Short mmCIF file of C-alpha atoms in Angstrom, two decimals:
data_model
loop_
_atom_site.label_atom_id
_atom_site.label_comp_id
_atom_site.label_asym_id
_atom_site.label_seq_id
_atom_site.Cartn_x
_atom_site.Cartn_y
_atom_site.Cartn_z
CA MET A 1 163.00 135.43 43.55
CA LYS A 2 161.82 134.72 47.11
CA ILE A 3 159.21 137.46 46.84
CA PHE A 4 158.15 136.14 43.43
CA GLY A 5 157.77 132.60 44.79
CA ARG A 6 155.77 133.76 47.79
CA THR A 7 153.56 135.82 45.52
CA ILE A 8 152.79 132.80 43.36
CA LEU A 9 152.00 130.74 46.47
CA LEU A 10 149.69 133.46 47.80
CA ALA A 11 147.89 133.71 44.45
CA VAL A 12 147.32 129.95 44.40
CA LEU A 13 146.00 130.04 47.97
CA VAL A 14 143.56 132.82 47.06
CA VAL A 15 142.20 130.69 44.22
CA LEU A 16 141.94 127.55 46.34
CA LEU A 17 140.46 129.18 49.44
CA TYR A 18 137.68 130.95 47.52
CA PRO A 19 136.15 128.33 45.22
CA GLY A 20 132.77 130.07 45.41
CA THR A 21 134.07 132.74 43.05
CA ALA A 22 134.85 130.22 40.35
CA SER A 23 131.49 130.53 38.66
CA ALA A 24 132.02 134.30 38.18
CA HIS A 25 128.28 134.79 37.66
CA VAL A 26 125.12 134.83 39.73
CA ARG A 27 122.97 131.99 38.37
CA SER A 28 120.38 133.76 36.29
CA THR A 29 118.04 132.93 33.46
CA GLU A 30 116.41 135.03 30.79
CA GLY A 31 113.09 134.58 29.04
CA THR A 32 110.94 136.43 26.56
CA ALA A 33 107.22 136.85 26.12
CA VAL A 34 104.68 138.33 23.72
CA ILE A 35 101.25 139.40 24.98
CA ARG A 36 98.55 140.08 22.42
CA GLN A 37 94.88 140.91 22.94
CA ASP A 38 92.12 140.08 20.46
CA GLY A 39 88.70 141.12 21.75
CA SER A 40 88.06 139.36 25.04
CA THR A 41 90.97 136.94 24.53
CA VAL A 42 94.55 137.58 25.64
CA ARG A 43 97.35 135.33 24.40
CA PHE A 44 100.47 135.16 26.60
CA ASP A 45 103.23 133.46 24.58
CA MET A 46 106.35 132.87 26.68
CA ASN A 47 109.75 131.23 26.27
CA LEU A 48 111.36 129.75 29.39
CA GLU A 49 114.54 127.75 29.92
CA TYR A 50 113.38 124.14 29.51
CA ASP A 51 115.39 122.48 32.28
CA LEU A 52 114.31 125.09 34.81
CA LEU A 53 110.63 124.72 33.90
CA THR A 54 110.74 120.92 34.23
CA ALA A 55 112.57 121.24 37.56
CA ALA A 56 110.04 123.77 38.86
CA THR A 57 107.12 121.52 37.89
CA GLY A 58 108.65 118.46 39.59
CA LEU A 59 109.80 116.68 36.43
CA GLY A 60 113.52 116.97 37.19
CA PHE A 61 116.07 117.33 34.38
CA PRO A 62 115.04 114.67 31.85
CA PRO A 63 117.47 114.16 28.94
CA GLY A 64 116.40 113.58 25.36
CA THR A 65 116.00 115.18 21.97
CA ASP A 66 113.85 118.25 21.39
CA ASP A 67 111.04 116.03 20.12
CA GLN A 68 111.21 113.94 23.29
CA LYS A 69 111.21 117.11 25.39
CA THR A 70 108.11 118.32 23.56
CA ARG A 71 106.34 115.01 24.19
CA LEU A 72 107.22 115.22 27.88
CA LEU A 73 105.59 118.63 28.15
CA THR A 74 102.49 117.25 26.40
CA GLU A 75 102.31 114.21 28.69
CA HIS A 76 102.59 116.42 31.78
CA HIS A 77 100.36 119.16 30.47
CA ALA A 78 98.37 119.40 33.71
CA ALA A 79 101.47 119.89 35.89
CA VAL A 80 102.89 122.57 33.61
CA GLU A 81 99.51 124.30 33.40
CA LYS A 82 99.08 124.33 37.18
CA TYR A 83 102.54 125.79 37.70
CA LEU A 84 102.17 128.58 35.13
CA THR A 85 98.57 129.57 35.81
CA ASP A 86 99.42 129.84 39.51
CA ARG A 87 102.22 132.32 38.74
CA VAL A 88 100.90 134.28 35.76
CA ASP A 89 97.61 136.09 35.53
CA VAL A 90 95.97 138.88 33.56
CA SER A 91 93.17 141.04 34.92
CA ILE A 92 90.94 143.72 33.43
CA ASP A 93 89.45 146.47 35.57
CA GLY A 94 90.37 144.45 38.65
CA VAL A 95 88.71 141.21 37.50
CA VAL A 96 91.05 138.24 36.95
CA CYS A 97 90.70 136.56 33.55
CA GLU A 98 90.21 132.80 33.24
CA SER A 99 93.38 131.07 32.07
CA ALA A 100 94.39 127.84 30.34
CA LEU A 101 97.58 126.41 28.89
CA THR A 102 96.77 125.95 25.20
CA ARG A 103 100.13 125.10 23.67
CA THR A 104 103.60 123.82 24.56
CA GLY A 105 106.70 123.13 22.53
CA VAL A 106 110.50 123.34 22.47
CA LEU A 107 112.77 125.73 20.59
CA ARG A 108 116.42 126.74 20.70
CA LEU A 109 117.56 130.16 21.95
CA GLN A 110 121.19 131.05 22.63
CA ASP A 111 122.01 127.38 21.90
CA ARG A 112 119.82 126.23 24.82
CA PRO A 113 116.51 124.35 24.84
CA TYR A 114 113.63 126.62 25.76
CA ALA A 115 110.05 125.63 26.47
CA ARG A 116 107.44 127.59 24.60
CA ALA A 117 104.23 127.86 26.59
CA VAL A 118 101.11 129.71 25.49
CA LEU A 119 98.59 130.77 28.12
CA THR A 120 95.21 131.94 26.81
CA PHE A 121 93.13 134.24 29.01
CA THR A 122 89.41 134.85 28.57
CA CYS A 123 88.55 138.24 30.01
CA PRO A 124 85.14 139.65 30.98
CA GLY A 125 83.84 143.14 30.25
CA ALA A 126 84.97 145.66 27.65
CA SER A 127 88.14 144.75 25.75
CA ASP A 128 89.47 148.32 26.03
CA GLY A 129 89.55 148.32 29.84
CA SER A 130 92.54 148.64 32.14
CA TYR A 131 94.76 145.55 31.94
CA ARG A 132 97.16 144.44 34.66
CA VAL A 133 99.64 141.57 34.29
CA ARG A 134 101.24 139.63 37.16
CA TYR A 135 104.26 137.36 36.58
CA ASP A 136 106.14 135.34 39.20
CA VAL A 137 107.75 132.47 37.26
CA PHE A 138 110.97 131.09 38.85
CA GLY A 139 110.42 133.38 41.82
CA GLU A 140 111.79 133.15 45.35
CA ARG A 141 109.38 130.43 46.45
CA ASP A 142 110.67 128.13 43.68
CA ALA A 143 114.36 128.51 44.69
CA ILE A 144 115.40 127.49 41.17
CA VAL A 145 117.72 130.37 40.22
CA ASP A 146 119.06 133.53 41.84
CA GLU A 147 117.45 135.80 39.26
CA HIS A 148 114.93 135.40 36.44
CA THR A 149 114.36 138.14 33.88
CA SER A 150 111.69 138.16 31.21
CA ILE A 151 111.45 140.82 28.51
CA VAL A 152 107.82 141.29 27.48
CA ASP A 153 106.39 142.91 24.36
CA TYR A 154 102.70 143.66 24.92
CA GLN A 155 99.61 145.04 23.19
CA LEU A 156 96.67 145.32 25.57
CA GLY A 157 93.57 147.52 25.52
CA GLY A 158 94.89 149.61 22.64
CA ARG A 159 98.19 150.23 24.45
CA SER A 160 101.56 148.75 23.60
CA GLY A 161 105.00 148.73 25.12
CA THR A 162 107.90 146.75 26.55
CA TYR A 163 108.34 145.67 30.15
CA VAL A 164 111.00 143.77 32.06
CA PHE A 165 109.97 141.34 34.80
CA ASP A 166 112.62 140.43 37.37
CA GLY A 167 112.94 139.63 41.06
CA ALA A 168 111.87 143.14 42.07
CA HIS A 169 109.23 143.76 39.40
CA HIS A 170 106.35 141.28 39.20
CA GLU A 171 103.48 143.22 37.66
CA PHE A 172 102.57 146.15 35.45
CA GLU A 173 99.51 147.98 34.17
CA ALA A 174 99.32 148.37 30.39
CA GLY A 175 99.91 151.94 29.31
CA ARG A 176 101.32 152.98 32.71
CA THR A 177 104.90 151.83 32.19
CA GLY A 178 105.97 154.80 30.04
CA ILE A 179 108.95 155.17 27.71
CA LEU A 180 111.25 156.64 30.36
CA SER A 181 110.42 153.82 32.76
CA ALA A 182 111.29 151.19 30.13
CA VAL A 183 114.54 152.99 29.26
CA GLY A 184 115.46 153.15 32.94
CA ARG A 185 114.83 149.43 33.40
CA PHE A 186 117.12 148.50 30.50
CA VAL A 187 119.83 150.89 31.71
CA ALA A 188 119.61 149.29 35.16
CA MET A 189 119.85 145.83 33.59
CA GLY A 190 123.07 146.85 31.83
CA VAL A 191 124.63 148.23 35.01
CA GLU A 192 123.58 145.18 37.03
CA HIS A 193 124.92 142.77 34.43
CA ILE A 194 128.45 144.13 34.25
CA LEU A 195 128.72 144.67 38.02
CA SER A 196 127.39 141.20 38.87
CA GLY A 197 129.67 139.49 36.35
CA LEU A 198 132.94 139.08 38.24
CA ASP A 199 134.74 137.98 35.08
CA HIS A 200 133.87 141.26 33.29
CA VAL A 201 134.95 143.28 36.33
CA LEU A 202 138.20 141.33 36.66
CA PHE A 203 138.97 141.75 32.96
CA LEU A 204 138.69 145.53 33.32
CA ALA A 205 140.79 145.38 36.49
CA VAL A 206 143.69 143.57 34.81
CA LEU A 207 143.54 146.04 31.93
CA LEU A 208 143.84 148.88 34.46
CA LEU A 209 146.74 147.10 36.14
CA GLY A 210 148.62 147.30 32.86
CA ALA A 211 147.75 150.96 32.21
CA ARG A 212 150.16 153.59 33.50
CA LYS A 213 148.51 156.83 32.39
CA LEU A 214 145.00 158.23 32.19
CA GLY A 215 145.39 158.46 28.41
CA SER A 216 146.01 154.71 28.25
CA VAL A 217 142.88 154.07 30.32
CA VAL A 218 140.78 156.18 27.95
CA LYS A 219 142.13 154.34 24.90
CA VAL A 220 141.59 150.91 26.46
CA ALA A 221 138.07 151.76 27.68
CA THR A 222 137.08 153.21 24.30
CA THR A 223 138.41 150.19 22.42
CA PHE A 224 136.63 147.76 24.74
CA THR A 225 133.39 149.76 24.42
CA VAL A 226 133.44 149.78 20.62
CA ALA A 227 134.25 146.08 20.42
CA HIS A 228 131.64 144.78 22.85
CA SER A 229 128.99 147.14 21.43
CA VAL A 230 129.42 145.58 17.98
CA THR A 231 128.92 141.98 19.10
CA LEU A 232 126.22 142.96 21.61
CA VAL A 233 124.11 144.35 18.77
CA LEU A 234 124.88 141.48 16.40
CA GLY A 235 124.22 138.87 19.10
CA VAL A 236 120.93 140.35 20.33
CA LEU A 237 119.60 140.70 16.79
CA GLY A 238 120.53 137.08 16.10
CA TRP A 239 122.91 137.96 13.27
CA VAL A 240 125.84 136.33 15.10
CA SER A 241 125.40 133.27 17.29
CA VAL A 242 128.23 131.58 19.15
CA PRO A 243 127.47 128.85 21.74
CA SER A 244 128.00 129.91 25.34
CA GLN A 245 130.14 126.77 25.78
CA ILE A 246 132.70 128.54 23.56
CA VAL A 247 132.22 132.15 24.64
CA GLU A 248 132.32 131.69 28.42
CA PRO A 249 135.64 129.74 28.60
CA LEU A 250 137.26 132.24 26.21
CA ILE A 251 136.09 135.16 28.36
CA ALA A 252 137.84 133.51 31.32
CA LEU A 253 140.92 132.93 29.19
CA SER A 254 140.97 136.63 28.21
CA ILE A 255 141.52 137.50 31.88
CA ALA A 256 144.42 135.09 32.21
CA TYR A 257 145.98 136.24 28.93
CA VAL A 258 145.97 139.94 29.78
CA ALA A 259 147.22 139.20 33.31
CA VAL A 260 150.14 137.15 31.97
CA GLU A 261 150.87 139.87 29.43
CA ASN A 262 151.01 142.39 32.29
CA ILE A 263 153.59 140.23 34.07
CA ILE A 264 155.74 139.70 31.00
CA GLY A 265 155.76 143.13 29.51
CA GLY A 266 153.04 145.42 30.76
CA GLU A 267 151.41 147.48 28.03
CA SER A 268 152.48 146.05 24.68
CA ARG A 269 152.17 147.77 21.32
CA ARG A 270 149.37 145.40 20.38
CA ARG A 271 147.43 145.91 23.61
CA LEU A 272 144.58 147.75 21.88
CA LEU A 273 144.24 144.98 19.31
CA VAL A 274 144.12 142.41 22.12
CA VAL A 275 141.49 144.47 23.97
CA PHE A 276 139.39 144.80 20.81
CA CYS A 277 139.44 141.06 20.10
CA PHE A 278 138.56 140.14 23.67
CA GLY A 279 135.97 142.93 23.75
CA LEU A 280 134.17 141.14 20.92
CA LEU A 281 133.95 138.05 23.16
CA HIS A 282 132.65 139.99 26.13
CA GLY A 283 130.00 141.57 23.90
CA LEU A 284 128.69 138.10 23.06
CA GLY A 285 128.56 137.42 26.80
CA PHE A 286 126.52 140.60 27.33
CA ALA A 287 124.20 139.60 24.47
CA SER A 288 123.31 136.34 26.22
CA THR A 289 121.46 138.40 28.83
CA LEU A 290 119.21 140.13 26.33
CA SER A 291 116.70 138.48 24.01
CA PHE A 292 113.97 140.17 22.01
CA THR A 293 110.80 138.77 20.54
CA ASP A 294 110.13 141.23 17.75
CA GLU A 295 111.88 142.26 14.54
CA LEU A 296 114.16 145.28 14.21
CA SER A 297 112.12 148.31 15.26
CA PRO A 298 112.59 151.72 16.93
CA ARG A 299 111.43 150.21 20.23
CA LEU A 300 113.95 147.37 20.02
CA ILE A 301 116.76 149.75 19.08
CA GLY A 302 115.87 152.02 22.01
CA SER A 303 115.93 149.09 24.44
CA LEU A 304 119.23 147.85 23.05
CA VAL A 305 120.85 151.30 23.27
CA SER A 306 119.57 151.70 26.83
CA PHE A 307 121.04 148.35 27.87
CA ASN A 308 124.39 149.28 26.33
CA VAL A 309 124.34 152.66 28.08
CA GLY A 310 123.88 150.78 31.35
CA ILE A 311 126.92 148.63 30.57
CA GLU A 312 129.00 151.73 29.85
CA LEU A 313 127.87 153.39 33.08
CA GLY A 314 128.84 150.26 35.01
CA GLN A 315 132.16 150.16 33.22
CA ALA A 316 132.81 153.83 34.01
CA LEU A 317 131.99 153.18 37.67
CA ILE A 318 134.46 150.29 37.83
CA ILE A 319 137.21 152.43 36.29
CA ALA A 320 136.41 155.40 38.55
CA VAL A 321 136.79 153.20 41.63
CA ILE A 322 139.76 151.01 40.68
CA PHE A 323 142.12 153.32 38.77
CA PRO A 324 142.55 155.99 41.51
CA ILE A 325 143.27 153.21 44.01
CA LEU A 326 145.92 151.78 41.68
CA MET A 327 147.51 155.22 41.29
CA LEU A 328 147.79 155.55 45.07
CA ILE A 329 149.26 152.06 45.43
CA ARG A 330 151.90 152.83 42.80
CA ARG A 331 153.29 155.55 45.06
CA SER A 332 154.03 152.91 47.72
CA SER A 333 157.39 151.16 48.03
CA TRP A 334 155.42 147.88 47.95
CA SER A 335 153.74 148.70 44.65
CA ALA A 336 155.74 146.15 42.61
CA VAL A 337 154.89 143.32 45.01
CA ILE A 338 151.22 144.28 45.25
CA HIS A 339 151.00 144.58 41.46
CA MET A 340 152.54 141.13 41.04
CA MET A 341 150.26 139.55 43.67
CA ALA A 342 147.11 141.04 42.16
CA THR A 343 148.09 140.10 38.62
CA LEU A 344 148.98 136.52 39.52
CA ALA A 345 145.74 136.12 41.47
CA ALA A 346 143.78 137.37 38.45
CA ALA A 347 145.67 135.01 36.14
CA GLY A 348 145.01 132.11 38.51
CA LEU A 349 141.27 132.84 38.66
CA GLY A 350 141.14 133.21 34.88
CA PHE A 351 142.73 129.80 34.33
CA VAL A 352 140.51 128.16 36.99
CA TRP A 353 137.36 129.57 35.36
CA PHE A 354 138.61 128.55 31.92
CA PHE A 355 139.11 124.88 32.82
CA GLN A 356 135.99 124.79 34.97
CA ARG A 357 133.83 126.13 32.14
CA LEU A 358 135.33 123.63 29.71
CA LEU A 359 134.12 120.83 31.97
CA ILE A 360 130.58 122.16 32.45
#
């Protein structure tokens, strides 16, 4: 009982001394864009998180209905235009096209208000030239978020494709991105997402804490993969939509639940059912990272599959690192104490994240 009490105290101290981990996620934001060319005119239609755009343009975080938000963008058209045209440009054969903000509005994506902004570029020369696009919205100089990703569907100069802008990729040349390059980018996004999401990593860790054999690990990993793949597809395609205010607290609660279950009874007979149900939740969390602008198509399916492959690779990496370490620890005479400490710490973090996310 003394060891148990000290373990609980240590777990609480870990939670209290490391409040920075409570968010469980790097602050990131996702956007989408469609680029279409018609003769000498290029239309760049983008969706950006509304509050971040108003903050970046010096308008702060004004409250109000969607209609009021739309009016605010109209009233401050010049400020929004200056911000966007300074960070987005299109060029043809090395000549920068003239740009103007021609439309603004507000829509809802993933239960959040997004600003729709349309930049229109007038380009000189032949319309079938070599197009290059530069994009640096919410970049390092703005210091608004840690990472901004924008998935772009483009048709320029007779070439079409998909590209992903992020902190390390700010420009592309139409027709030079290639299918393999696009696939690689979405795979990398999947790997980055699961590895940067501490709650997803911790959920897998507590599952491994409760697994005693390699066969159990395979069953748990397979069940989790099937479950989150289902809701990832349904969420990205917009066929299932659950507000993040519901999904994120429940993801945190899934960690605490499995951790408590490990303490009470280890692997239960219904463990796979529990993993499947919570896997559905985590899939909705993965889906919040990915948004597409077009209808169901071979290109969309390829991007979605690539992203999911990246998640599975990240998941396999986590298992390959953690499970062998756990097997070594179990050979130690201190294995029971270490197992209890780790499980209680995970449960504590799960409960902290759960209540914190309820209040956000």
